[in-house]
XYZ file of C-alpha atoms in Angstrom:
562
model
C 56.879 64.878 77.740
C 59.567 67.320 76.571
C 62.779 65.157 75.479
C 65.727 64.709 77.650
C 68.970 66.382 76.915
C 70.703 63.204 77.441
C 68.929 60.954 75.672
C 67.762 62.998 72.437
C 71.398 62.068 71.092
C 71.509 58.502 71.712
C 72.023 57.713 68.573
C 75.387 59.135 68.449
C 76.366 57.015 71.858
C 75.344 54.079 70.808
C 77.156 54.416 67.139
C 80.355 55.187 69.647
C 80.076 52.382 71.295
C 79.616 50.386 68.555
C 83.039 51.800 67.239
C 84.867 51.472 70.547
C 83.841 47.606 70.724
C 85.902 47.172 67.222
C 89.099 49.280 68.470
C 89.424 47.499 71.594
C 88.894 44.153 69.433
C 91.422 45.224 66.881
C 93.919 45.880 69.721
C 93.739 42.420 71.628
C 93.821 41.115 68.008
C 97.278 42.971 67.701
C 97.988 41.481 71.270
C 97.352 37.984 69.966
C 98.887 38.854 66.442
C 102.523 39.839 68.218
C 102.590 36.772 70.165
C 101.763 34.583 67.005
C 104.973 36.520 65.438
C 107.798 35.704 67.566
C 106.444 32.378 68.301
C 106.014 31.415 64.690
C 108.486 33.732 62.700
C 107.899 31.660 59.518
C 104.565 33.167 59.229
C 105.743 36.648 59.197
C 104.613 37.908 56.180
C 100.862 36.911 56.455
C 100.616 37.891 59.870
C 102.666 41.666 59.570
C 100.003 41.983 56.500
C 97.081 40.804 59.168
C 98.828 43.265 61.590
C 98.636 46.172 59.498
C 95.069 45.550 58.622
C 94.241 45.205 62.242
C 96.469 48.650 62.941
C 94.189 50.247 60.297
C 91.135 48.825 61.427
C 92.086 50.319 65.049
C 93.539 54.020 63.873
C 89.681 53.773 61.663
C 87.540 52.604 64.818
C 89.325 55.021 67.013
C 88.809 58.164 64.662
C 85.317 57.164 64.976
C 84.431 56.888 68.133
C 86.118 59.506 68.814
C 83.896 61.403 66.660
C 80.550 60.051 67.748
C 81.659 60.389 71.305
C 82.162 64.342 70.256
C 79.114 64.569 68.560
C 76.759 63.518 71.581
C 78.561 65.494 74.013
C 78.361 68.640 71.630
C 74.659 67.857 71.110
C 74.256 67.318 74.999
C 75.942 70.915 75.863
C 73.484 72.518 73.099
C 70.185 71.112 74.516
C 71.278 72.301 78.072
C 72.131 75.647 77.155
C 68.763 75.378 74.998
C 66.893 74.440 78.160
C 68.281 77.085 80.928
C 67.452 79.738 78.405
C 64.211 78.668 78.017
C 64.154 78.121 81.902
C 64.874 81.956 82.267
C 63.179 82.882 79.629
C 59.323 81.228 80.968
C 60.248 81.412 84.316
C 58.306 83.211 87.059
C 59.494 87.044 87.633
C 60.024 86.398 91.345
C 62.467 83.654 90.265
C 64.848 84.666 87.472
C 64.530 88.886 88.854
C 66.071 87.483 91.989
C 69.200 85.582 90.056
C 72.372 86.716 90.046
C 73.354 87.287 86.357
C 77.225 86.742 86.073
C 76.263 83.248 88.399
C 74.147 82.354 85.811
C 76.178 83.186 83.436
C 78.831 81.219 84.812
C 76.242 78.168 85.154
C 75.287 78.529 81.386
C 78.937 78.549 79.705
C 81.051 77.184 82.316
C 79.150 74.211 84.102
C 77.570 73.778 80.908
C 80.951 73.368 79.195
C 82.152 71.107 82.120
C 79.383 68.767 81.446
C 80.194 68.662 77.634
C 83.949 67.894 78.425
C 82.976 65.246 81.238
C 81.131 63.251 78.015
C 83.414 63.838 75.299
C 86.770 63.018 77.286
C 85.448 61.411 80.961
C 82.545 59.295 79.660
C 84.150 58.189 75.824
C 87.292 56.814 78.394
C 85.195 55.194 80.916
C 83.225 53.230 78.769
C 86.308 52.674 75.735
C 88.693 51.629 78.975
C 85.707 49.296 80.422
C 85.421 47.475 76.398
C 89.163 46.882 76.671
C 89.086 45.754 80.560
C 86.201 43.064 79.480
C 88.264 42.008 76.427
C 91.745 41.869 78.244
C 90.078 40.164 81.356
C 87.887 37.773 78.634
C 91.575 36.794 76.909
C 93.611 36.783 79.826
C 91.600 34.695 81.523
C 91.533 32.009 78.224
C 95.402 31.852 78.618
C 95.675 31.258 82.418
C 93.008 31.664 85.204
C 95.188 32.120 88.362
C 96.928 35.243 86.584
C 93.400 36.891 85.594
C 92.082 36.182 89.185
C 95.697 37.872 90.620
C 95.249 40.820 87.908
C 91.439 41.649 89.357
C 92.591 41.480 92.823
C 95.032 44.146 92.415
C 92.302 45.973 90.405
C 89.497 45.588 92.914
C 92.037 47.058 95.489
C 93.235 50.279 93.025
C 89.402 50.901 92.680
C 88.347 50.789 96.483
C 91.587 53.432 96.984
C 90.477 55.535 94.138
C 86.912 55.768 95.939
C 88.312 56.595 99.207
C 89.514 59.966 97.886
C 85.718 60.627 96.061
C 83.814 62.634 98.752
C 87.104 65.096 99.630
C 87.219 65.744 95.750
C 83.551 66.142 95.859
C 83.390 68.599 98.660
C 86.794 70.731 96.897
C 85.132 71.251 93.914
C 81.915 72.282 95.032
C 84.273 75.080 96.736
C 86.159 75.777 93.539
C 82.939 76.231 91.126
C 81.188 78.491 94.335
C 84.553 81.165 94.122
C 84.553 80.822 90.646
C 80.867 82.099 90.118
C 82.010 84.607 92.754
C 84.795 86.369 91.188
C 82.490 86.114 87.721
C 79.554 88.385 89.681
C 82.090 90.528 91.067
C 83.840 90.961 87.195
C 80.626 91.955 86.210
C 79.464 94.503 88.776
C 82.752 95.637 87.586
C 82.338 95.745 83.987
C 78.643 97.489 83.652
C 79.413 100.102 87.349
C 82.516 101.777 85.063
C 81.537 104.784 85.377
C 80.400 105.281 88.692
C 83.066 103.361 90.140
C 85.383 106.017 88.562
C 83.221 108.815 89.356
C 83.304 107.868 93.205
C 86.716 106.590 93.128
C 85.685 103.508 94.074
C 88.658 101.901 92.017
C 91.008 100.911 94.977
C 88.322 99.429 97.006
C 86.555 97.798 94.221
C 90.110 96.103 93.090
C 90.195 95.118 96.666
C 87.014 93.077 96.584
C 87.852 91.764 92.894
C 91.446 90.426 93.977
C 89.504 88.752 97.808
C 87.246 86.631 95.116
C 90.127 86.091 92.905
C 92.325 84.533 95.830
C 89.534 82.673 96.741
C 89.405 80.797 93.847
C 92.920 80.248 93.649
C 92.830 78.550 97.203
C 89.933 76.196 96.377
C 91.156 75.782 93.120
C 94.791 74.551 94.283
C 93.106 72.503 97.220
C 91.238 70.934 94.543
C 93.895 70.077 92.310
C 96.296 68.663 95.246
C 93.658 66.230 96.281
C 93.099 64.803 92.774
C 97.133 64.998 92.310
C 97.100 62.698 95.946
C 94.765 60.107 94.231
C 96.161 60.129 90.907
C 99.559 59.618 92.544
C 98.290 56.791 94.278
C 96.005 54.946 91.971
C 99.420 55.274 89.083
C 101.686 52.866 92.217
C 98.756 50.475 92.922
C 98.130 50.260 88.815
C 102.107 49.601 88.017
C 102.558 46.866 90.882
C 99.433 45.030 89.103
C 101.084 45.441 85.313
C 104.451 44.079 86.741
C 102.620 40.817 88.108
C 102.104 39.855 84.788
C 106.132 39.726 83.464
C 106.982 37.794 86.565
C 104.095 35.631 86.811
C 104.959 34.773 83.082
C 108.545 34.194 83.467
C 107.281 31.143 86.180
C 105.460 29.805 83.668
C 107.967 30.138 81.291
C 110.020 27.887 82.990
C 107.488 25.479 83.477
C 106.936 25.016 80.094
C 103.201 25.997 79.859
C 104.511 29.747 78.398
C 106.018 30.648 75.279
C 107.819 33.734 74.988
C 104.808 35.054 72.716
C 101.973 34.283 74.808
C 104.018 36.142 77.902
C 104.117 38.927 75.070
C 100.567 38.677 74.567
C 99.594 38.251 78.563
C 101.258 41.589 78.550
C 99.611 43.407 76.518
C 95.932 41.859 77.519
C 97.262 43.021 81.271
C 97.918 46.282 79.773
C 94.499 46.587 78.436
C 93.359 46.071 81.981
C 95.785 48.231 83.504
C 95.252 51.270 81.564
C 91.722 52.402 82.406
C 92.447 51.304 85.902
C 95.134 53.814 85.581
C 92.158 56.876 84.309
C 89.944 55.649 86.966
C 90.759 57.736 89.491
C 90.717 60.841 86.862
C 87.345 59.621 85.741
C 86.148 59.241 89.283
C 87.045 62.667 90.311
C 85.467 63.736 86.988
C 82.121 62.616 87.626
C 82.790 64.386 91.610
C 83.378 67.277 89.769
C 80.328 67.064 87.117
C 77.756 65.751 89.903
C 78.382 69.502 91.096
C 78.317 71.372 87.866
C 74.916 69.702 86.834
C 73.365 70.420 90.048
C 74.340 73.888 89.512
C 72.751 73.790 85.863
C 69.498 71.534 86.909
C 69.124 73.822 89.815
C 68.153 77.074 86.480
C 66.479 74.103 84.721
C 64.194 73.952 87.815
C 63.351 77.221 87.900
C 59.464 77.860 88.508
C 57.564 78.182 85.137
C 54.910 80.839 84.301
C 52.081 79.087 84.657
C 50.526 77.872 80.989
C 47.238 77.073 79.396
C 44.661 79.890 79.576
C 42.796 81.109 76.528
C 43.733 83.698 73.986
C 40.623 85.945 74.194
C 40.379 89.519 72.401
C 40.050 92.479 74.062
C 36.287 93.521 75.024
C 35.194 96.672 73.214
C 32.612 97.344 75.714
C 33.645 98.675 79.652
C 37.073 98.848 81.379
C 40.275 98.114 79.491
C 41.898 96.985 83.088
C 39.975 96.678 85.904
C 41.779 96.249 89.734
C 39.232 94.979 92.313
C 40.257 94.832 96.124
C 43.357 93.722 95.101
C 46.242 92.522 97.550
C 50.028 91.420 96.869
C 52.825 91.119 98.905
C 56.401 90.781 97.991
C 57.600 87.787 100.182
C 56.354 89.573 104.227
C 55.880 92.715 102.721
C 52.820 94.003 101.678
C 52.893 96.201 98.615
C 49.313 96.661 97.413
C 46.537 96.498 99.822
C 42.799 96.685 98.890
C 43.584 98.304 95.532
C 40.308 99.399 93.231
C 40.115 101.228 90.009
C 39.375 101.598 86.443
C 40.469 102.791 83.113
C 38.546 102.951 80.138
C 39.482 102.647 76.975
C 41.153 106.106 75.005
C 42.329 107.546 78.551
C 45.899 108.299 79.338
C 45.863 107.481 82.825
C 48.629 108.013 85.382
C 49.667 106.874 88.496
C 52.108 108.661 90.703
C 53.234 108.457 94.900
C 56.040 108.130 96.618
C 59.237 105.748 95.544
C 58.247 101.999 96.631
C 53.958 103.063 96.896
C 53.538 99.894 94.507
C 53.957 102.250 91.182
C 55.473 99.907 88.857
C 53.778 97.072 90.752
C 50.647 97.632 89.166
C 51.983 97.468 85.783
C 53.704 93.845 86.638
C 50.809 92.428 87.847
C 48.541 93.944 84.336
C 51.171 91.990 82.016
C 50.435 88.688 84.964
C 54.019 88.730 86.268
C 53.007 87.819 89.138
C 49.924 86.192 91.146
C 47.804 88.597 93.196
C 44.472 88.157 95.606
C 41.664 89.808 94.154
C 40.284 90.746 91.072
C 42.362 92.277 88.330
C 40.617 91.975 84.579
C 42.876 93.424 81.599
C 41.049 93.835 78.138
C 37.529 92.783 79.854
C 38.749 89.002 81.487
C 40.412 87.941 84.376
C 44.590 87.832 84.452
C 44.534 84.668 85.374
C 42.092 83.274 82.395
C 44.198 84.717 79.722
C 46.761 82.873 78.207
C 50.150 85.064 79.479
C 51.162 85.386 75.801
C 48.214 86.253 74.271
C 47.824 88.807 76.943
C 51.245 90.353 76.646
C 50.385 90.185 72.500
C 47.836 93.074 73.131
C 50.239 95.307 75.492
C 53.775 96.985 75.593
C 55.926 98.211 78.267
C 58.061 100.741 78.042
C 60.323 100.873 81.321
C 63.191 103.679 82.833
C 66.220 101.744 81.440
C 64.862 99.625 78.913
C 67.038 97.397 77.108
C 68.368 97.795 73.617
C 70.044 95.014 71.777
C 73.837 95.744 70.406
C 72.853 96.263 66.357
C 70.919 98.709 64.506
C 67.475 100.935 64.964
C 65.765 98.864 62.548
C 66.840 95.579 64.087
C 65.630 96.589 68.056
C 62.499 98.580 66.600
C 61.868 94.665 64.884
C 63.015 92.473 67.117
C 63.256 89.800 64.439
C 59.623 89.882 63.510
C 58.039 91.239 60.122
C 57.180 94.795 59.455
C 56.853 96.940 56.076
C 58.595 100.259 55.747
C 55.532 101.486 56.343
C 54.620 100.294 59.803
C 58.043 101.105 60.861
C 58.124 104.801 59.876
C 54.612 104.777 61.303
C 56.273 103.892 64.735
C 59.042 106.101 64.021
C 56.803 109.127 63.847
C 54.486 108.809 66.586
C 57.772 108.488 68.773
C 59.272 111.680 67.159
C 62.072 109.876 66.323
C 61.754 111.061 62.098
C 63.838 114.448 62.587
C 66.902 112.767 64.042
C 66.625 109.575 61.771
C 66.566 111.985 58.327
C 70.156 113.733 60.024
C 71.883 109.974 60.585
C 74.044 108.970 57.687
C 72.664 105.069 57.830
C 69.125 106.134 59.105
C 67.233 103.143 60.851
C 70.218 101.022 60.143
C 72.690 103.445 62.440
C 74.195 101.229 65.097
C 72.874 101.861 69.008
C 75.969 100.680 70.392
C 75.679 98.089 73.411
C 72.953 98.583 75.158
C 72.336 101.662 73.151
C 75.933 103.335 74.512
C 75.876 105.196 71.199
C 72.396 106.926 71.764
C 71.564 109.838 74.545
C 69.375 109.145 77.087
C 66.318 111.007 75.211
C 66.650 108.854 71.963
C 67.105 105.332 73.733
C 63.725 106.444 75.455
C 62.072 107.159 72.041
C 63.360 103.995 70.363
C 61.845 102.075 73.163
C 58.712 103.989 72.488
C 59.211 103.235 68.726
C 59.572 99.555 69.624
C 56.209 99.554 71.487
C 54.045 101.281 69.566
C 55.336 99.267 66.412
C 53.481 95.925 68.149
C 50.067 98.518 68.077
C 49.319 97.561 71.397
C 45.741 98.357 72.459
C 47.132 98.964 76.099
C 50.677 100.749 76.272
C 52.416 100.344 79.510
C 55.201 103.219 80.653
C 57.112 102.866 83.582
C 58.483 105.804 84.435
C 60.005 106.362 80.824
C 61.306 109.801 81.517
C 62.769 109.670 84.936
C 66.118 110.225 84.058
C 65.911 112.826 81.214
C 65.484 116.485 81.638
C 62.395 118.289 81.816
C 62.709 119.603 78.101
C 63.493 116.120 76.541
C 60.413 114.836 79.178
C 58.048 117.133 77.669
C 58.295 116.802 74.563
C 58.088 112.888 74.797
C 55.139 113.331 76.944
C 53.553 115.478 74.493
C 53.397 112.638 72.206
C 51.936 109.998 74.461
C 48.660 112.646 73.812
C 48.650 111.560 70.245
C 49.334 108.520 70.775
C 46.271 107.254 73.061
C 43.805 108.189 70.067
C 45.279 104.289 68.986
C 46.402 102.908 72.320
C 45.345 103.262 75.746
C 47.668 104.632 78.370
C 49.211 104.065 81.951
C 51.992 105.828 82.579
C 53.922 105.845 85.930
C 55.456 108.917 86.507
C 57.703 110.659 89.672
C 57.392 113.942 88.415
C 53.931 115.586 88.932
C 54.072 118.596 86.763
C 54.939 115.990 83.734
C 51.284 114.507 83.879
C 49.036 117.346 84.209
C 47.383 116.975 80.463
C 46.595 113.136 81.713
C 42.485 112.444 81.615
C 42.832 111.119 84.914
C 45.909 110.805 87.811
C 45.348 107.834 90.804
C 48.013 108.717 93.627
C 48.975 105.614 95.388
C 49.597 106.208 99.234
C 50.784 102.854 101.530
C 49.470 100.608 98.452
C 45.976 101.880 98.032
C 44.439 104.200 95.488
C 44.643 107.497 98.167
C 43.128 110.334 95.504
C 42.100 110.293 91.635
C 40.885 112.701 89.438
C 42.408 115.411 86.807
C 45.451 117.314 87.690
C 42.617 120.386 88.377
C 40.399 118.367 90.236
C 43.408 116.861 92.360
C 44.355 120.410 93.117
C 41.266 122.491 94.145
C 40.440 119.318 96.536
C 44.067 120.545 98.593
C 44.739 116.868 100.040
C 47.671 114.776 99.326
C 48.042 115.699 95.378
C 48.461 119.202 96.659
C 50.949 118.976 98.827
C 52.819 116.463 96.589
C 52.917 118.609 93.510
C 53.567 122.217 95.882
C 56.304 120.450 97.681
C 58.274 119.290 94.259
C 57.408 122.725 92.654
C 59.395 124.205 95.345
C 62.260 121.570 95.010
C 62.167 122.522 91.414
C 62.677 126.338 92.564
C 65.490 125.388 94.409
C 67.130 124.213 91.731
């Protein structure tokens, strides 16, 4: 059973506790001590020494609860942000590929943040304010019943207005955090779509939808805030009219003789320590509104549908097919994608697959690395997908995609990834991806910054240091979704000419749009309306004159064209 993020750090809460029971006791002992003063004034130097002792046994307790208090709720915000990273991280493709990431974003650091502040501020006053309401009530009730029972009236009524204003604060801030992950998708689209936004002059319209989400927010938010300002307004008048029963009530008594001047004094302050958290209720109530939407927010990525796990952690099989589809079928929600797929590849060939944008290309790959569940048969290294353990499986392979990702730091750090590798290894990698010429020209050599998301390298290099990356895990099945898509033919050929070399140590699938890109490949499948259509070599493809042929003729002449 994987621990809870809430009770992990116990320890802390109940050490808080612990520390809030002896503040609230030192202050009703200060309550008592004051009373003891002006009723017995020949006693004031013992009891002002007693008084200080209990002030600096209350300033001590304080500071430490405080601190505990602080301590959980830090410890509570780690573990969640721990856990939705993890969440995303194992979670199925069709899941987290379909999230929004500035909402989840959002979710992560701001809902996670609320949560932390709702148990270091809401939770440490709720249950220091209910200590001192026990203690008050427990003492006020010693020195006279009738003005205890008249005290909890007057509370019972503050708290049943308080809750009447619950479900409209509720139902506001549910609004508020919605706008507020809004406007933080629509920041982002703005922050990575720079440059195309200013290439299109998109700018005015773009500012347009930024400052609708913005005013959005600000509505909800204000509607938000004049609800809780209502109930806080209220629950202040209904708190104050129960404080001043206490005076009054006490000058009646006075006068009957059963008061002293001090125990009114003390009666007062016992009332106050009643009063006070009935005055925070209706901030703390509102709070935990509030926080009942941010966690649903953050349990709704906690969850998120797992990978599925177990499976065994087999070797690949030196004898027959490296991946094997048979009959396979897979559909993306109602649509199908792949439909009654077959084929091989063997072990040593540099295989590639090409058709027409959304054929069920890059599908193929997804469903090798078990991405995603399929009907059929699909065997990678010699056993069935779904009898491998997924990262065992994923152990043997890399994927190399379009637009891979590189991590703001340096070449040696996103060839690495934070794992082990000798100088060796590395200029190994480095080499096969033809990546040594341009390394021996940079000043800092693998330890030249990328930039983020490699903004500091062309398109060409970030495509070889992706390479690099792959090829330094040795993969005995190298993935490539259409790694040169975006480069131009010059920079695509020469990359292309070392995937040759590089299937004497790793097999090969390579997705590619552009036909005449491939033709050194041992074989070519063309996917047509998700089924293997033709396959053969690039000669064999062309002499038969079917689909290959008029694929690769009609793109020749779009490259004449040009």
């Amino acid at each position: 059973m994987k621990p809870n993020p809430f009770l992990r750090p116990a320890p802390w809460l109940l050490f808080a506790i612990v520390f809030s029971i002896l503040a609230s006791g030192a202050e009703l002992g200060i309550a008592g001590m004051l009373g003891y003063i002006v009723d017995i004034p020949q006693d004031a130097v013992l009891s002002i020494l007693l008084l200080g002792a209990l002030l600096l046994l209350s300033m001590g307790a304080s500071f430490a609860q405080k601190m505990f208090y602080n301590r959980y709720a830090a410890n509570v915000q780690s573990q969640l942000r721990m856990k939705c990273a993890e969440a995303v991280m194992h979670g199925t493709a069709a899941v987290t590929c379909g999230k929004q990431f500035g909402d989840v974003l959002a979710r992560v650091n701001e809902d996670v943040h609320a949560i932390y502040s709702f148990f270091e501020e809401t939770v440490s006053g709720f249950i220091q304010g209910m200590i001192s309401l026990i203690l008050g009530f427990v003492f006020l009730a010693r020195m006279d019943a009738r003005l205890a029972l008249l005290v909890v009236s007057g509370s019972v009524l503050l708290l049943f207005v308080t809750l009447l204003f619950n479900i409209p604060i509720k139902k506001a801030h549910r609004r508020w955090r919605e706008s507020q992950s809004e406007m933080s998708v629509v920041a982002q689209d703005i922050l990575e779509g720079q440059l195309d936004i200013k290439a299109m002059g998109l700018e005015a319209g773009v500012l347009r939808k930024f400052e609708k989400s913005v005013r959005t927010w600000e509505t909800a938010f204000f509607r938000r805030n004049k609800i809780r300002a209502w109930n806080r307004a209220t629950s202040m008048l209904f708190a104050v009219l129960v404080f001043l029963v206490v005076p009054g009530y006490g000058a009646l008594r006075i006068l009957d003789g059963a008061f002293t001047v001090g125990m009114v004094l003390a009666c007062i302050q016992s009332a106050r320590m009643i009063s006070s958290p009935l005055q925070g209720i209706e901030y703390q109530l509102s709070s935990f509104a509030s926080v009942k939407v941010n966690m649903h927010r953050v349990f709704d990525i906690l969850k998120t549908e797992r990978e599925r796990a177990g499976g065994i952690a087999f070797a690949f099989s030196a004898n027959g097919p490296i991946v094997r589809f048979s009959d396979v079928h897979f559909r993306y929600g109602q649509q199908e994608v792949l439909s009654d797929m077959s084929f091989s590849v063997n072990r040593g060939e540099l295989v590639a697959i090409v058709g027409a944008s959304g054929s069920g290309k890059s599908t193929v790959l997804q469903l090798i690395l078990g991405l995603y569940p399929a009907q059929g048969q699909i065997s990678v290294g010699g056993h069935d997908v779904q009898a491998w353990d997924l990262a065992a499986l994923r152990a043997h392979t890399a994927l190399v995609q379009q637009s891979d990702f590189l991590f703001p730091g340096s070449i040696r750090e996103n060839l690495c990834c934070g794992q082990p590798h000798s100088e060796e290894e590395i200029g190994d990698a480095v080499r096969r991806a033809g990546l040594t010429e341009w390394l021996h020209a940079q000043p800092g050599g693998l330890d030249a910054q990328v930039g983020e998301q490699g903004a500091l390298l062309s398109g060409g290099l970030k495509q070889r240091v992706s390479l690099a990356r792959a090829l330094l895990r040795e993969p005995e099945l190298l993935l490539l979704d259409e790694p040169t898509a975006a480069l131009d033919a010059q920079t695509e050929e020469a990359i292309l000419r070392d995937l040759i070399r590089i299937k004497e140590r790793s097999t090969c699938i390579l997705v590619a749009h552009r036909l005449a890109a491939i033709t050194e490949a041992d074989r070519i499948l063309l996917i047509e309306e998700g089924r293997i259509a033709e396959q053969g070599t690039h000669e064999e493809l062309l002499a038969r004159k079917g689909a290959y042929w008029k694929l690769f003729h009609a793109q020749a002449e779009e490259g004449s064209d040009e």
